[in-house]
XYZ file of C-alpha atoms in Angstrom:
254
model
C -0.187 0.527 -0.036
C 1.353 3.474 -0.861
C 1.962 6.462 1.162
C 0.188 9.735 0.660
C 2.315 12.071 0.622
C 1.959 13.685 3.938
C 3.154 10.043 5.238
C 5.753 10.112 3.696
C 6.656 13.405 3.973
C 6.405 12.780 7.551
C 8.500 9.183 7.781
C 11.256 11.351 5.958
C 11.242 14.034 8.840
C 11.861 11.390 11.094
C 15.122 9.996 8.780
C 16.459 12.995 8.562
C 20.318 14.288 9.390
C 19.613 17.832 9.109
C 22.805 19.567 8.228
C 24.768 22.687 7.950
C 28.214 21.892 7.176
C 29.160 24.779 4.950
C 32.363 26.170 4.952
C 31.207 29.523 6.340
C 29.119 28.387 9.122
C 28.223 30.154 12.423
C 27.419 29.356 16.329
C 23.838 31.304 14.954
C 23.681 29.365 12.044
C 24.573 25.972 14.783
C 21.323 27.310 17.005
C 18.433 27.561 13.648
C 19.551 24.330 12.742
C 18.760 22.894 16.152
C 15.637 24.864 16.340
C 14.502 23.600 12.514
C 15.361 20.307 13.517
C 12.888 20.571 16.464
C 9.321 20.145 13.794
C 5.549 20.828 14.421
C 5.484 17.358 13.318
C 8.341 15.634 14.659
C 12.039 15.714 15.817
C 14.826 15.103 12.739
C 16.565 11.864 13.583
C 19.954 14.299 13.445
C 22.378 16.801 13.154
C 24.956 16.799 11.151
C 27.719 19.784 12.350
C 31.347 20.417 12.037
C 33.014 18.727 14.951
C 33.248 22.400 16.831
C 29.972 22.782 16.570
C 29.567 19.594 18.625
C 28.948 21.330 22.998
C 26.997 23.755 21.345
C 24.561 21.679 19.614
C 24.769 19.070 22.391
C 23.566 21.964 24.838
C 20.765 22.737 22.449
C 19.743 19.595 21.992
C 18.900 18.043 25.937
C 16.286 16.571 26.020
C 15.096 16.262 22.800
C 16.283 12.778 21.441
C 17.709 14.294 18.510
C 20.985 13.066 17.307
C 24.597 14.266 17.064
C 26.159 13.692 13.870
C 29.465 15.002 12.611
C 31.902 14.037 10.027
C 35.912 12.771 10.135
C 38.314 13.233 7.620
C 36.227 15.471 5.566
C 35.377 15.947 2.694
C 38.822 14.943 1.204
C 39.293 11.062 2.833
C 43.206 12.016 3.420
C 44.875 9.145 4.049
C 45.948 10.249 8.371
C 45.061 7.148 9.825
C 46.478 8.378 13.619
C 45.090 12.132 13.032
C 41.402 10.370 12.278
C 41.664 8.576 15.285
C 42.134 11.516 17.503
C 39.679 13.663 15.523
C 37.453 10.354 15.828
C 37.928 10.343 19.994
C 37.612 13.762 20.076
C 34.180 14.675 18.532
C 33.014 11.277 21.085
C 34.268 12.829 24.447
C 32.387 16.299 22.900
C 29.662 14.997 22.606
C 28.844 13.217 19.476
C 26.753 10.372 19.250
C 27.069 9.345 15.781
C 30.892 9.592 12.978
C 30.547 10.089 10.089
C 33.891 9.047 8.647
C 35.020 9.392 4.771
C 36.814 6.380 3.717
C 40.105 7.097 1.803
C 38.387 6.166 -0.754
C 41.526 7.678 -3.663
C 43.636 4.916 -1.886
C 41.169 1.886 -2.763
C 41.143 3.365 -6.452
C 44.638 3.019 -6.471
C 44.959 -0.066 -5.092
C 45.629 0.578 -1.694
C 42.581 -1.377 -0.320
C 44.591 -2.407 2.541
C 45.006 0.910 3.995
C 41.318 2.191 2.869
C 40.438 -0.875 5.285
C 42.412 -0.144 7.879
C 41.325 3.663 8.580
C 37.800 1.997 9.253
C 38.377 -0.761 11.293
C 40.426 1.611 13.273
C 37.944 4.740 13.464
C 35.308 1.812 14.250
C 37.604 0.575 17.094
C 37.413 3.863 18.979
C 33.458 4.129 18.444
C 32.337 3.026 21.990
C 28.595 1.463 21.210
C 26.215 3.016 21.414
C 27.442 5.607 19.347
C 27.264 4.655 15.950
C 29.676 4.292 12.736
C 28.680 5.868 9.335
C 31.437 5.403 6.037
C 31.184 7.780 3.589
C 32.164 6.341 0.578
C 32.553 9.027 -2.078
C 30.350 6.828 -4.506
C 30.635 10.172 -7.659
C 34.185 9.858 -7.613
C 34.424 5.813 -7.485
C 31.712 6.095 -10.263
C 31.928 2.218 -11.312
C 29.352 0.392 -10.098
C 31.567 -2.656 -9.845
C 34.275 -0.345 -7.634
C 31.032 1.352 -4.979
C 29.926 -1.948 -4.757
C 33.630 -3.050 -3.379
C 33.727 -0.748 -0.859
C 30.469 -1.081 0.162
C 31.144 -4.820 1.476
C 34.687 -3.473 2.623
C 32.585 -1.335 4.564
C 30.468 -4.091 6.292
C 32.982 -5.969 7.169
C 34.931 -3.554 9.053
C 31.908 -3.556 10.894
C 29.825 0.337 9.964
C 26.797 0.661 11.374
C 25.491 2.224 7.971
C 26.975 3.084 4.589
C 26.332 6.774 3.589
C 27.330 7.484 -0.821
C 28.862 10.925 -0.430
C 30.041 14.189 1.422
C 27.768 16.333 -0.727
C 30.843 18.194 -1.514
C 31.684 16.694 -5.468
C 30.693 17.393 -8.460
C 28.179 14.188 -7.866
C 26.653 13.011 -5.306
C 23.826 10.413 -4.091
C 22.024 9.054 -6.689
C 19.571 6.193 -6.938
C 22.118 3.957 -9.601
C 24.066 3.763 -6.419
C 22.276 3.745 -3.842
C 20.714 0.054 -5.363
C 23.787 -0.688 -5.084
C 24.532 0.332 -1.675
C 21.508 -1.365 -0.392
C 22.455 -4.291 -2.461
C 25.112 -5.277 -0.554
C 22.943 -4.687 2.482
C 20.689 -6.858 1.896
C 23.134 -9.638 0.920
C 25.289 -9.218 2.923
C 23.075 -10.059 6.820
C 24.266 -8.135 8.195
C 22.534 -5.118 10.207
C 23.906 -1.677 8.727
C 21.426 0.667 7.579
C 22.115 3.078 4.508
C 22.684 7.392 4.069
C 21.780 8.936 0.882
C 23.615 12.493 1.367
C 23.945 15.855 -0.859
C 21.448 15.867 -3.519
C 18.001 15.012 -1.748
C 16.130 18.010 -2.446
C 12.273 17.138 -2.615
C 9.729 14.475 -1.552
C 9.783 12.987 -4.780
C 13.786 12.011 -4.126
C 13.277 11.325 -0.694
C 10.401 8.148 -1.854
C 12.462 6.627 -5.282
C 15.705 6.139 -2.009
C 12.943 4.600 0.504
C 11.022 2.790 -2.261
C 14.976 1.287 -3.286
C 14.841 0.166 0.336
C 11.295 -1.285 0.470
C 12.405 -3.259 -2.793
C 15.478 -4.643 -1.123
C 14.949 -4.920 2.678
C 10.835 -4.512 2.774
C 9.017 -1.687 3.391
C 9.085 -1.835 7.686
C 13.146 -1.537 7.422
C 13.549 2.411 6.739
C 14.011 3.654 10.542
C 16.081 5.964 11.995
C 17.903 3.101 13.410
C 18.512 1.953 9.747
C 18.372 5.050 7.476
C 18.988 8.638 7.203
C 18.610 11.528 4.696
C 22.093 13.835 4.396
C 20.522 17.179 3.626
C 20.278 20.425 4.223
C 16.977 21.953 2.358
C 14.523 19.174 1.679
C 13.507 20.177 4.743
C 11.169 22.649 3.701
C 10.119 20.904 1.181
C 8.705 18.161 4.139
C 6.875 20.410 5.818
C 5.492 21.730 2.927
C 3.558 18.735 2.365
C 2.949 18.477 5.736
C 1.291 21.879 5.781
C -0.911 21.284 2.797
C -2.497 18.281 5.232
C -2.822 20.765 8.201
C -5.129 23.326 5.210
C -6.916 20.166 3.974
C -7.579 18.751 7.332
C -8.821 22.770 8.489
C -11.153 23.143 5.272
C -13.807 20.779 7.339
C -14.171 22.695 10.223
């Protein structure tokens, strides 16, 4: 049974990592982001922000249930394993609930696959439960579907909690084609791993397309905050507009 636009919008809000990773982000922007994450139709799953803003966000979101995600090795996906592990530990100390790690995808493309895997394993070891590791594969730079599948399998095997398409900082970010490959990898792994499309998710239609792929491989009940997130900054306005349509229609009879 298909969802109405309002049902889809409400579900997507609950799955959203509301994001501000702009280079010029300010404390005022974080205050606005934290407020926006608390919508009249339910809270977003998380916010995703630069590490330096974690303490501020933690104070603002106390008691809301909204998780704080932050990024490490971002956006370039560099090679400093020890540095990224320290970055991760500091973010957790500051109050992050989720770490979005850019894997060193250039190393993978150069044939240095063990190095890529080592970073994921070491960062994973630095993240105690219940904190989560989301691995950013940068699928728009990997390009080839076979390579996207290989990196997905590696991250899943290395015990990532989520595999995520993109940083949102390159020319090609989330695509339905990459999503198909990644969710199929999750389905075939038999592991409890989530999926996060990020970058380019701008409309209710976009959200519905990614959820339809999840439903196809994982079943209609699979996509929930523990297993599926949208990484986006602008889509919330479109989702709220869909919900406002519901409110207007409901008010016509009064």
